[in-house]
Amino acid sequence: MLNIVFIVIGIALVLWGADRMTDGAVALAQRMNIPQIVIGLTVVAIGTSAPELFISLISALKGTPDLAVGNVVGSNIFNTMLIVGSAALISPMLIAPSTVKKDIPFTVVASVLLALFCLDSNISRLDALVFFILFVIFMVYTVRMGKRGGSEVEHESDKDYSVTKSVCFVALGLACLILGSNVFVEGAKNVAAAMGVSDAVIGLTVVAGGTSLPELATSVVAARKGRSALAIGNVLGSNVFNILMILGITGLICPMQLSGITRVDIAMLMVSILLVWLFSFTRYKLERWEGVLLLVLFFGYMGWLIYNV
């Protein structure tokens, strides 16, 4: 019962925090004349990826690398199928041409590298160094492109916060997101562990779902408010950070030997991002039916995992 209470409290904190952070981030974009896509790809994505970083690093250090990598792979699948699918179902998502031509391909490259590095069931320090170097390149590229792409700013916010208030909202929202996710994961992980589920499956499902709550809440709230650039930017930025930053830092500190991550899991990771890329080419828009298809595939994959347990 206590674990169930933790789960409920965690979800409540995450939803409230996502609302505060979305308002603060959009207000900052308006005040600082920065495109919302850049805010989504940097500030929001880094903040909402913090739970994955914490869980993966601690898992690797404690000798459960399958949980660490499963968390990243599972979180990215949650992001591109469950979150993008849910956001598109709520409101069709307009996607900037630069996102389709530059940001999504970077996410694809990161996913392909992860798939290649997992072929030998080992993520070495060299692999992790490659990830981290690419992460630095991605950050520099994102900031520079954001400065050049000022015409793509969506400045139609109904919130007119000062810079100080906006920063406070972002900080408060991030704190609630991280705290709420950790409370949720602890409660859910205790329940799953008591059922005798493997580290890989726990990472791909319970932990990935819990640590993806910030992305889910933030993107759904952003989509509901008509801020599709922030919603899709949050997902893409988080996916890149999950692979390049989290596995980069974790692998540099503690190289990982994998045993429970299967080719089906990696294949679903690739299929999910390629589908989002394909759908984005159709008039630079994700329709509701495309969101439904992503959700059907996601729940089919979750069903396959549970069946094989």
PDB file of C-alpha atoms in Angstrom:
ATOM      1  CA  MET A   1       0.000   0.000   0.000  1.00  0.00           C
ATOM      2  CA  LEU A   2       2.862   2.393   0.803  1.00  0.00           C
ATOM      3  CA  ASN A   3       4.399   1.764  -2.645  1.00  0.00           C
ATOM      4  CA  ILE A   4       1.040   2.494  -4.288  1.00  0.00           C
ATOM      5  CA  VAL A   5       0.843   5.765  -2.352  1.00  0.00           C
ATOM      6  CA  PHE A   6       4.349   6.632  -3.608  1.00  0.00           C
ATOM      7  CA  ILE A   7       3.245   5.950  -7.195  1.00  0.00           C
ATOM      8  CA  VAL A   8       0.210   8.247  -6.885  1.00  0.00           C
ATOM      9  CA  ILE A   9       2.223  11.029  -5.230  1.00  0.00           C
ATOM     10  CA  GLY A  10       4.931  10.709  -7.889  1.00  0.00           C
ATOM     11  CA  ILE A  11       2.454  11.043 -10.744  1.00  0.00           C
ATOM     12  CA  ALA A  12       0.821  14.093  -9.126  1.00  0.00           C
ATOM     13  CA  LEU A  13       4.189  15.821  -8.644  1.00  0.00           C
ATOM     14  CA  VAL A  14       5.246  15.108 -12.227  1.00  0.00           C
ATOM     15  CA  LEU A  15       2.043  16.471 -13.764  1.00  0.00           C
ATOM     16  CA  TRP A  16       2.122  19.648 -11.671  1.00  0.00           C
ATOM     17  CA  GLY A  17       5.829  20.146 -12.296  1.00  0.00           C
ATOM     18  CA  ALA A  18       5.428  19.710 -16.060  1.00  0.00           C
ATOM     19  CA  ASP A  19       2.777  22.426 -16.143  1.00  0.00           C
ATOM     20  CA  ARG A  20       4.966  24.899 -14.230  1.00  0.00           C
ATOM     21  CA  MET A  21       8.059  24.141 -16.297  1.00  0.00           C
ATOM     22  CA  THR A  22       6.229  24.440 -19.618  1.00  0.00           C
ATOM     23  CA  ASP A  23       4.898  27.891 -18.726  1.00  0.00           C
ATOM     24  CA  GLY A  24       8.297  29.018 -17.469  1.00  0.00           C
ATOM     25  CA  ALA A  25      10.182  27.679 -20.504  1.00  0.00           C
ATOM     26  CA  VAL A  26       7.822  29.291 -23.006  1.00  0.00           C
ATOM     27  CA  ALA A  27       7.943  32.595 -21.130  1.00  0.00           C
ATOM     28  CA  LEU A  28      11.754  32.452 -21.220  1.00  0.00           C
ATOM     29  CA  ALA A  29      11.687  31.778 -24.964  1.00  0.00           C
ATOM     30  CA  GLN A  30       9.483  34.821 -25.420  1.00  0.00           C
ATOM     31  CA  ARG A  31      11.556  37.109 -23.190  1.00  0.00           C
ATOM     32  CA  MET A  32      14.913  36.035 -24.620  1.00  0.00           C
ATOM     33  CA  ASN A  33      13.769  35.773 -28.257  1.00  0.00           C
ATOM     34  CA  ILE A  34      14.862  32.118 -28.398  1.00  0.00           C
ATOM     35  CA  PRO A  35      12.912  29.613 -30.550  1.00  0.00           C
ATOM     36  CA  GLN A  36      10.781  27.210 -28.522  1.00  0.00           C
ATOM     37  CA  ILE A  37      12.393  24.267 -30.339  1.00  0.00           C
ATOM     38  CA  VAL A  38      15.756  25.274 -28.837  1.00  0.00           C
ATOM     39  CA  ILE A  39      14.257  25.533 -25.331  1.00  0.00           C
ATOM     40  CA  GLY A  40      12.776  22.066 -25.821  1.00  0.00           C
ATOM     41  CA  LEU A  41      16.042  20.624 -27.124  1.00  0.00           C
ATOM     42  CA  THR A  42      18.160  22.029 -24.295  1.00  0.00           C
ATOM     43  CA  VAL A  43      16.725  23.301 -20.992  1.00  0.00           C
ATOM     44  CA  VAL A  44      13.574  21.172 -20.920  1.00  0.00           C
ATOM     45  CA  ALA A  45      15.225  18.057 -22.342  1.00  0.00           C
ATOM     46  CA  ILE A  46      18.171  18.184 -19.937  1.00  0.00           C
ATOM     47  CA  GLY A  47      15.881  18.656 -16.972  1.00  0.00           C
ATOM     48  CA  THR A  48      13.491  15.883 -17.904  1.00  0.00           C
ATOM     49  CA  SER A  49      16.402  13.537 -18.665  1.00  0.00           C
ATOM     50  CA  ALA A  50      17.794  13.942 -15.144  1.00  0.00           C
ATOM     51  CA  PRO A  51      15.822  10.956 -13.748  1.00  0.00           C
ATOM     52  CA  GLU A  52      17.218   8.668 -16.478  1.00  0.00           C
ATOM     53  CA  LEU A  53      20.756   9.890 -15.756  1.00  0.00           C
ATOM     54  CA  PHE A  54      20.405   9.228 -12.031  1.00  0.00           C
ATOM     55  CA  ILE A  55      18.803   5.796 -12.419  1.00  0.00           C
ATOM     56  CA  SER A  56      21.230   4.613 -15.130  1.00  0.00           C
ATOM     57  CA  LEU A  57      24.362   5.796 -13.320  1.00  0.00           C
ATOM     58  CA  ILE A  58      23.383   4.258  -9.981  1.00  0.00           C
ATOM     59  CA  SER A  59      22.278   1.035 -11.705  1.00  0.00           C
ATOM     60  CA  ALA A  60      25.617   0.657 -13.502  1.00  0.00           C
ATOM     61  CA  LEU A  61      27.588   1.389 -10.357  1.00  0.00           C
ATOM     62  CA  LYS A  62      25.574  -1.208  -8.445  1.00  0.00           C
ATOM     63  CA  GLY A  63      26.358  -3.887 -11.035  1.00  0.00           C
ATOM     64  CA  THR A  64      23.040  -3.945 -12.922  1.00  0.00           C
ATOM     65  CA  PRO A  65      23.975  -2.606 -16.392  1.00  0.00           C
ATOM     66  CA  ASP A  66      20.908  -4.178 -18.029  1.00  0.00           C
ATOM     67  CA  LEU A  67      18.777  -1.907 -15.877  1.00  0.00           C
ATOM     68  CA  ALA A  68      20.865   1.115 -16.922  1.00  0.00           C
ATOM     69  CA  VAL A  69      20.756   0.474 -20.686  1.00  0.00           C
ATOM     70  CA  GLY A  70      17.208  -0.894 -20.523  1.00  0.00           C
ATOM     71  CA  ASN A  71      16.195   2.384 -18.920  1.00  0.00           C
ATOM     72  CA  VAL A  72      17.645   4.384 -21.840  1.00  0.00           C
ATOM     73  CA  VAL A  73      16.316   2.094 -24.600  1.00  0.00           C
ATOM     74  CA  GLY A  74      12.925   1.810 -22.937  1.00  0.00           C
ATOM     75  CA  SER A  75      12.703   5.551 -22.259  1.00  0.00           C
ATOM     76  CA  ASN A  76      13.395   6.369 -25.910  1.00  0.00           C
ATOM     77  CA  ILE A  77      10.734   3.899 -27.037  1.00  0.00           C
ATOM     78  CA  PHE A  78       8.322   5.453 -24.541  1.00  0.00           C
ATOM     79  CA  ASN A  79       9.248   8.909 -25.828  1.00  0.00           C
ATOM     80  CA  THR A  80       8.801   8.305 -29.547  1.00  0.00           C
ATOM     81  CA  MET A  81       5.808   5.953 -29.405  1.00  0.00           C
ATOM     82  CA  LEU A  82       3.820   6.644 -26.240  1.00  0.00           C
ATOM     83  CA  ILE A  83       4.591  10.328 -25.783  1.00  0.00           C
ATOM     84  CA  VAL A  84       4.578  11.501 -29.409  1.00  0.00           C
ATOM     85  CA  GLY A  85       1.574   9.260 -30.053  1.00  0.00           C
ATOM     86  CA  SER A  86      -0.344  10.667 -27.073  1.00  0.00           C
ATOM     87  CA  ALA A  87       0.550  14.277 -27.909  1.00  0.00           C
ATOM     88  CA  ALA A  88      -0.499  13.815 -31.563  1.00  0.00           C
ATOM     89  CA  LEU A  89      -3.742  12.172 -30.459  1.00  0.00           C
ATOM     90  CA  ILE A  90      -4.577  15.192 -28.279  1.00  0.00           C
ATOM     91  CA  SER A  91      -3.674  17.700 -30.971  1.00  0.00           C
ATOM     92  CA  PRO A  92      -2.041  17.218 -34.421  1.00  0.00           C
ATOM     93  CA  MET A  93       1.559  18.387 -34.140  1.00  0.00           C
ATOM     94  CA  LEU A  94       3.106  20.868 -36.558  1.00  0.00           C
ATOM     95  CA  ILE A  95       6.819  20.203 -37.050  1.00  0.00           C
ATOM     96  CA  ALA A  96       9.310  22.768 -38.310  1.00  0.00           C
ATOM     97  CA  PRO A  97      11.185  21.822 -41.516  1.00  0.00           C
ATOM     98  CA  SER A  98      14.518  22.307 -39.726  1.00  0.00           C
ATOM     99  CA  THR A  99      13.447  19.734 -37.144  1.00  0.00           C
ATOM    100  CA  VAL A 100      12.663  17.172 -39.850  1.00  0.00           C
ATOM    101  CA  LYS A 101      15.849  17.829 -41.806  1.00  0.00           C
ATOM    102  CA  LYS A 102      18.364  18.270 -38.980  1.00  0.00           C
ATOM    103  CA  ASP A 103      17.146  17.433 -35.469  1.00  0.00           C
ATOM    104  CA  ILE A 104      15.427  14.098 -36.173  1.00  0.00           C
ATOM    105  CA  PRO A 105      18.352  12.806 -38.293  1.00  0.00           C
ATOM    106  CA  PHE A 106      20.670  13.486 -35.341  1.00  0.00           C
ATOM    107  CA  THR A 107      18.383  11.361 -33.176  1.00  0.00           C
ATOM    108  CA  VAL A 108      18.493   8.613 -35.811  1.00  0.00           C
ATOM    109  CA  VAL A 109      22.306   8.719 -35.863  1.00  0.00           C
ATOM    110  CA  ALA A 110      22.452   8.394 -32.073  1.00  0.00           C
ATOM    111  CA  SER A 111      20.059   5.415 -32.185  1.00  0.00           C
ATOM    112  CA  VAL A 112      22.048   3.689 -34.938  1.00  0.00           C
ATOM    113  CA  LEU A 113      25.278   4.121 -32.956  1.00  0.00           C
ATOM    114  CA  LEU A 114      23.643   2.611 -29.877  1.00  0.00           C
ATOM    115  CA  ALA A 115      22.440  -0.352 -31.932  1.00  0.00           C
ATOM    116  CA  LEU A 116      25.947  -0.909 -33.355  1.00  0.00           C
ATOM    117  CA  PHE A 117      27.650  -0.609 -29.961  1.00  0.00           C
ATOM    118  CA  CYS A 118      25.201  -3.131 -28.460  1.00  0.00           C
ATOM    119  CA  LEU A 119      26.049  -5.804 -31.061  1.00  0.00           C
ATOM    120  CA  ASP A 120      28.926  -7.107 -28.922  1.00  0.00           C
ATOM    121  CA  SER A 121      26.816  -6.817 -25.718  1.00  0.00           C
ATOM    122  CA  ASN A 122      29.307  -4.329 -24.335  1.00  0.00           C
ATOM    123  CA  ILE A 123      29.491  -0.555 -23.971  1.00  0.00           C
ATOM    124  CA  SER A 124      33.157   0.262 -23.421  1.00  0.00           C
ATOM    125  CA  ARG A 125      34.739   3.520 -22.345  1.00  0.00           C
ATOM    126  CA  LEU A 126      35.660   4.164 -25.994  1.00  0.00           C
ATOM    127  CA  ASP A 127      32.007   3.751 -27.006  1.00  0.00           C
ATOM    128  CA  ALA A 128      30.986   6.073 -24.181  1.00  0.00           C
ATOM    129  CA  LEU A 129      33.589   8.650 -25.241  1.00  0.00           C
ATOM    130  CA  VAL A 130      32.144   8.671 -28.769  1.00  0.00           C
ATOM    131  CA  PHE A 131      28.684   9.245 -27.295  1.00  0.00           C
ATOM    132  CA  PHE A 132      29.867  12.111 -25.110  1.00  0.00           C
ATOM    133  CA  ILE A 133      31.802  13.870 -27.903  1.00  0.00           C
ATOM    134  CA  LEU A 134      28.717  13.705 -30.114  1.00  0.00           C
ATOM    135  CA  PHE A 135      26.642  15.099 -27.246  1.00  0.00           C
ATOM    136  CA  VAL A 136      28.918  18.157 -27.007  1.00  0.00           C
ATOM    137  CA  ILE A 137      28.717  18.607 -30.801  1.00  0.00           C
ATOM    138  CA  PHE A 138      24.922  18.345 -30.642  1.00  0.00           C
ATOM    139  CA  MET A 139      24.693  21.014 -27.935  1.00  0.00           C
ATOM    140  CA  VAL A 140      26.931  23.445 -29.824  1.00  0.00           C
ATOM    141  CA  TYR A 141      25.031  22.790 -33.053  1.00  0.00           C
ATOM    142  CA  THR A 142      21.632  23.274 -31.395  1.00  0.00           C
ATOM    143  CA  VAL A 143      22.518  26.612 -29.838  1.00  0.00           C
ATOM    144  CA  ARG A 144      24.049  27.950 -33.060  1.00  0.00           C
ATOM    145  CA  MET A 145      21.112  26.851 -35.205  1.00  0.00           C
ATOM    146  CA  GLY A 146      18.714  28.331 -32.677  1.00  0.00           C
ATOM    147  CA  LYS A 147      20.357  31.732 -32.969  1.00  0.00           C
ATOM    148  CA  ARG A 148      20.097  31.590 -36.764  1.00  0.00           C
ATOM    149  CA  GLY A 149      16.512  30.338 -36.779  1.00  0.00           C
ATOM    150  CA  GLY A 150      14.901  33.195 -34.894  1.00  0.00           C
ATOM    151  CA  SER A 151      12.117  33.386 -37.477  1.00  0.00           C
ATOM    152  CA  GLU A 152      10.712  30.082 -36.264  1.00  0.00           C
ATOM    153  CA  VAL A 153       9.888  31.408 -32.786  1.00  0.00           C
ATOM    154  CA  GLU A 154       6.322  30.728 -31.694  1.00  0.00           C
ATOM    155  CA  HIS A 155       5.675  33.766 -29.508  1.00  0.00           C
ATOM    156  CA  GLU A 156       2.019  33.370 -28.723  1.00  0.00           C
ATOM    157  CA  SER A 157       2.286  32.680 -25.006  1.00  0.00           C
ATOM    158  CA  ASP A 158      -0.572  33.718 -22.745  1.00  0.00           C
ATOM    159  CA  LYS A 159       1.903  34.057 -19.858  1.00  0.00           C
ATOM    160  CA  ASP A 160       3.817  37.298 -19.401  1.00  0.00           C
ATOM    161  CA  TYR A 161       6.242  36.358 -16.645  1.00  0.00           C
ATOM    162  CA  SER A 162       9.390  38.252 -15.742  1.00  0.00           C
ATOM    163  CA  VAL A 163      12.698  36.500 -16.356  1.00  0.00           C
ATOM    164  CA  THR A 164      13.130  35.874 -12.626  1.00  0.00           C
ATOM    165  CA  LYS A 165       9.658  34.377 -12.271  1.00  0.00           C
ATOM    166  CA  SER A 166      10.140  32.275 -15.413  1.00  0.00           C
ATOM    167  CA  VAL A 167      13.418  30.851 -14.099  1.00  0.00           C
ATOM    168  CA  CYS A 168      11.780  30.110 -10.744  1.00  0.00           C
ATOM    169  CA  PHE A 169       8.943  28.281 -12.510  1.00  0.00           C
ATOM    170  CA  VAL A 170      11.396  26.222 -14.565  1.00  0.00           C
ATOM    171  CA  ALA A 171      13.461  25.377 -11.481  1.00  0.00           C
ATOM    172  CA  LEU A 172      10.399  24.508  -9.401  1.00  0.00           C
ATOM    173  CA  GLY A 173       8.971  22.436 -12.222  1.00  0.00           C
ATOM    174  CA  LEU A 174      12.216  20.530 -12.725  1.00  0.00           C
ATOM    175  CA  ALA A 175      12.470  19.842  -8.993  1.00  0.00           C
ATOM    176  CA  CYS A 176       8.950  18.406  -8.916  1.00  0.00           C
ATOM    177  CA  LEU A 177       9.611  16.374 -12.076  1.00  0.00           C
ATOM    178  CA  ILE A 178      12.775  14.800 -10.688  1.00  0.00           C
ATOM    179  CA  LEU A 179      11.361  14.220  -7.202  1.00  0.00           C
ATOM    180  CA  GLY A 180       8.082  12.881  -8.523  1.00  0.00           C
ATOM    181  CA  SER A 181       9.787  10.533 -10.981  1.00  0.00           C
ATOM    182  CA  ASN A 182      12.101   9.122  -8.324  1.00  0.00           C
ATOM    183  CA  VAL A 183       9.228   8.563  -5.897  1.00  0.00           C
ATOM    184  CA  PHE A 184       7.244   6.848  -8.661  1.00  0.00           C
ATOM    185  CA  VAL A 185      10.135   4.650  -9.770  1.00  0.00           C
ATOM    186  CA  GLU A 186      10.954   3.539  -6.237  1.00  0.00           C
ATOM    187  CA  GLY A 187       7.384   2.490  -5.585  1.00  0.00           C
ATOM    188  CA  ALA A 188       6.907   0.791  -8.959  1.00  0.00           C
ATOM    189  CA  LYS A 189      10.330  -0.895  -8.908  1.00  0.00           C
ATOM    190  CA  ASN A 190       9.641  -2.419  -5.487  1.00  0.00           C
ATOM    191  CA  VAL A 191       6.391  -3.891  -6.756  1.00  0.00           C
ATOM    192  CA  ALA A 192       8.006  -5.265  -9.936  1.00  0.00           C
ATOM    193  CA  ALA A 193      11.025  -6.702  -8.107  1.00  0.00           C
ATOM    194  CA  ALA A 194       8.736  -8.558  -5.710  1.00  0.00           C
ATOM    195  CA  MET A 195       7.251 -10.311  -8.766  1.00  0.00           C
ATOM    196  CA  GLY A 196      10.651 -11.711  -9.825  1.00  0.00           C
ATOM    197  CA  VAL A 197      11.031  -9.703 -13.053  1.00  0.00           C
ATOM    198  CA  SER A 198      14.541  -9.430 -14.610  1.00  0.00           C
ATOM    199  CA  ASP A 199      16.648  -6.253 -14.537  1.00  0.00           C
ATOM    200  CA  ALA A 200      16.348  -5.765 -18.309  1.00  0.00           C
ATOM    201  CA  VAL A 201      12.545  -6.021 -18.297  1.00  0.00           C
ATOM    202  CA  ILE A 202      12.269  -3.760 -15.241  1.00  0.00           C
ATOM    203  CA  GLY A 203      14.472  -1.222 -17.036  1.00  0.00           C
ATOM    204  CA  LEU A 204      12.508  -1.441 -20.291  1.00  0.00           C
ATOM    205  CA  THR A 205       9.112  -1.108 -18.632  1.00  0.00           C
ATOM    206  CA  VAL A 206       8.721   0.083 -15.044  1.00  0.00           C
ATOM    207  CA  VAL A 207      11.844   2.264 -14.753  1.00  0.00           C
ATOM    208  CA  ALA A 208      11.627   3.544 -18.346  1.00  0.00           C
ATOM    209  CA  GLY A 209       7.975   4.391 -17.850  1.00  0.00           C
ATOM    210  CA  GLY A 210       8.648   6.142 -14.565  1.00  0.00           C
ATOM    211  CA  THR A 211      11.605   8.161 -15.802  1.00  0.00           C
ATOM    212  CA  SER A 212       9.680   9.048 -18.982  1.00  0.00           C
ATOM    213  CA  LEU A 213       6.853  10.591 -16.956  1.00  0.00           C
ATOM    214  CA  PRO A 214       8.446  14.075 -17.163  1.00  0.00           C
ATOM    215  CA  GLU A 215       8.646  13.879 -20.974  1.00  0.00           C
ATOM    216  CA  LEU A 216       5.090  12.498 -21.174  1.00  0.00           C
ATOM    217  CA  ALA A 217       3.628  15.160 -18.913  1.00  0.00           C
ATOM    218  CA  THR A 218       5.622  18.030 -20.433  1.00  0.00           C
ATOM    219  CA  SER A 219       4.874  17.096 -24.051  1.00  0.00           C
ATOM    220  CA  VAL A 220       1.170  16.402 -23.466  1.00  0.00           C
ATOM    221  CA  VAL A 221       0.731  19.689 -21.615  1.00  0.00           C
ATOM    222  CA  ALA A 222       2.653  21.530 -24.353  1.00  0.00           C
ATOM    223  CA  ALA A 223       0.551  19.877 -27.085  1.00  0.00           C
ATOM    224  CA  ARG A 224      -2.680  20.703 -25.237  1.00  0.00           C
ATOM    225  CA  LYS A 225      -1.589  24.344 -25.111  1.00  0.00           C
ATOM    226  CA  GLY A 226      -0.819  24.358 -28.827  1.00  0.00           C
ATOM    227  CA  ARG A 227       2.966  24.474 -28.409  1.00  0.00           C
ATOM    228  CA  SER A 228       3.910  21.593 -30.671  1.00  0.00           C
ATOM    229  CA  ALA A 229       7.467  22.857 -31.216  1.00  0.00           C
ATOM    230  CA  LEU A 230       8.162  22.558 -27.487  1.00  0.00           C
ATOM    231  CA  ALA A 231       6.521  19.127 -27.323  1.00  0.00           C
ATOM    232  CA  ILE A 232       8.462  17.547 -30.200  1.00  0.00           C
ATOM    233  CA  GLY A 233      11.664  19.365 -29.225  1.00  0.00           C
ATOM    234  CA  ASN A 234      11.405  17.939 -25.715  1.00  0.00           C
ATOM    235  CA  VAL A 235      11.095  14.376 -27.044  1.00  0.00           C
ATOM    236  CA  LEU A 236      13.900  14.670 -29.596  1.00  0.00           C
ATOM    237  CA  GLY A 237      16.221  16.403 -27.166  1.00  0.00           C
ATOM    238  CA  SER A 238      15.531  13.834 -24.463  1.00  0.00           C
ATOM    239  CA  ASN A 239      16.176  10.928 -26.842  1.00  0.00           C
ATOM    240  CA  VAL A 240      19.523  12.364 -27.887  1.00  0.00           C
ATOM    241  CA  PHE A 241      20.477  13.159 -24.304  1.00  0.00           C
ATOM    242  CA  ASN A 242      19.421   9.698 -23.098  1.00  0.00           C
ATOM    243  CA  ILE A 243      21.826   8.020 -25.502  1.00  0.00           C
ATOM    244  CA  LEU A 244      24.684  10.480 -25.869  1.00  0.00           C
ATOM    245  CA  MET A 245      24.774  12.171 -22.465  1.00  0.00           C
ATOM    246  CA  ILE A 246      23.501   9.448 -20.112  1.00  0.00           C
ATOM    247  CA  LEU A 247      25.256   6.449 -21.678  1.00  0.00           C
ATOM    248  CA  GLY A 248      28.270   8.650 -22.382  1.00  0.00           C
ATOM    249  CA  ILE A 249      28.685   9.703 -18.748  1.00  0.00           C
ATOM    250  CA  THR A 250      27.645   6.317 -17.327  1.00  0.00           C
ATOM    251  CA  GLY A 251      29.898   4.348 -19.679  1.00  0.00           C
ATOM    252  CA  LEU A 252      32.916   6.561 -19.015  1.00  0.00           C
ATOM    253  CA  ILE A 253      32.512   6.000 -15.276  1.00  0.00           C
ATOM    254  CA  CYS A 254      31.554   2.326 -15.476  1.00  0.00           C
ATOM    255  CA  PRO A 255      31.818   0.240 -18.710  1.00  0.00           C
ATOM    256  CA  MET A 256      28.793  -2.042 -19.093  1.00  0.00           C
ATOM    257  CA  GLN A 257      28.371  -5.690 -20.079  1.00  0.00           C
ATOM    258  CA  LEU A 258      24.871  -6.423 -21.363  1.00  0.00           C
ATOM    259  CA  SER A 259      22.951  -9.678 -21.333  1.00  0.00           C
ATOM    260  CA  GLY A 260      19.213  -8.990 -21.193  1.00  0.00           C
ATOM    261  CA  ILE A 261      18.796  -6.347 -23.933  1.00  0.00           C
ATOM    262  CA  THR A 262      17.580  -8.223 -27.028  1.00  0.00           C
ATOM    263  CA  ARG A 263      17.648  -7.417 -30.733  1.00  0.00           C
ATOM    264  CA  VAL A 264      13.876  -6.947 -30.600  1.00  0.00           C
ATOM    265  CA  ASP A 265      14.342  -4.139 -28.069  1.00  0.00           C
ATOM    266  CA  ILE A 266      16.952  -2.421 -30.258  1.00  0.00           C
ATOM    267  CA  ALA A 267      14.786  -2.973 -33.351  1.00  0.00           C
ATOM    268  CA  MET A 268      11.812  -1.287 -31.661  1.00  0.00           C
ATOM    269  CA  LEU A 269      14.072   1.644 -30.772  1.00  0.00           C
ATOM    270  CA  MET A 270      15.008   2.052 -34.444  1.00  0.00           C
ATOM    271  CA  VAL A 271      11.470   1.515 -35.756  1.00  0.00           C
ATOM    272  CA  SER A 272      10.030   4.116 -33.386  1.00  0.00           C
ATOM    273  CA  ILE A 273      12.292   6.993 -34.407  1.00  0.00           C
ATOM    274  CA  LEU A 274      12.176   6.075 -38.116  1.00  0.00           C
ATOM    275  CA  LEU A 275       8.354   6.109 -38.018  1.00  0.00           C
ATOM    276  CA  VAL A 276       8.304   9.553 -36.404  1.00  0.00           C
ATOM    277  CA  TRP A 277      10.760  10.759 -39.066  1.00  0.00           C
ATOM    278  CA  LEU A 278       8.630   9.271 -41.854  1.00  0.00           C
ATOM    279  CA  PHE A 279       5.390  10.737 -40.505  1.00  0.00           C
ATOM    280  CA  SER A 280       7.066  14.147 -40.143  1.00  0.00           C
ATOM    281  CA  PHE A 281       7.739  14.306 -43.877  1.00  0.00           C
ATOM    282  CA  THR A 282       3.990  14.305 -44.633  1.00  0.00           C
ATOM    283  CA  ARG A 283       3.258  18.029 -44.737  1.00  0.00           C
ATOM    284  CA  TYR A 284       5.515  18.515 -41.704  1.00  0.00           C
ATOM    285  CA  LYS A 285       2.698  17.369 -39.455  1.00  0.00           C
ATOM    286  CA  LEU A 286       1.870  14.417 -37.211  1.00  0.00           C
ATOM    287  CA  GLU A 287      -1.809  13.563 -37.642  1.00  0.00           C
ATOM    288  CA  ARG A 288      -4.047  11.920 -35.041  1.00  0.00           C
ATOM    289  CA  TRP A 289      -4.167   8.609 -36.929  1.00  0.00           C
ATOM    290  CA  GLU A 290      -0.372   8.508 -36.966  1.00  0.00           C
ATOM    291  CA  GLY A 291      -0.419   9.047 -33.215  1.00  0.00           C
ATOM    292  CA  VAL A 292      -2.865   6.151 -32.868  1.00  0.00           C
ATOM    293  CA  LEU A 293      -0.565   3.885 -34.915  1.00  0.00           C
ATOM    294  CA  LEU A 294       2.407   4.749 -32.684  1.00  0.00           C
ATOM    295  CA  LEU A 295       0.311   3.948 -29.595  1.00  0.00           C
ATOM    296  CA  VAL A 296      -0.861   0.610 -31.019  1.00  0.00           C
ATOM    297  CA  LEU A 297       2.732  -0.425 -31.785  1.00  0.00           C
ATOM    298  CA  PHE A 298       3.861   0.682 -28.339  1.00  0.00           C
ATOM    299  CA  PHE A 299       1.233  -1.314 -26.465  1.00  0.00           C
ATOM    300  CA  GLY A 300       1.900  -4.290 -28.740  1.00  0.00           C
ATOM    301  CA  TYR A 301       5.584  -4.157 -27.759  1.00  0.00           C
ATOM    302  CA  MET A 302       4.712  -3.829 -24.067  1.00  0.00           C
ATOM    303  CA  GLY A 303       2.401  -6.830 -24.427  1.00  0.00           C
ATOM    304  CA  TRP A 304       5.210  -8.836 -26.035  1.00  0.00           C
ATOM    305  CA  LEU A 305       7.558  -8.004 -23.146  1.00  0.00           C
ATOM    306  CA  ILE A 306       5.009  -9.012 -20.531  1.00  0.00           C
ATOM    307  CA  TYR A 307       4.139 -12.226 -22.421  1.00  0.00           C
ATOM    308  CA  ASN A 308       7.803 -13.258 -22.553  1.00  0.00           C
ATOM    309  CA  VAL A 309       8.273 -12.685 -18.826  1.00  0.00           C
TER     310      VAL A 309
END
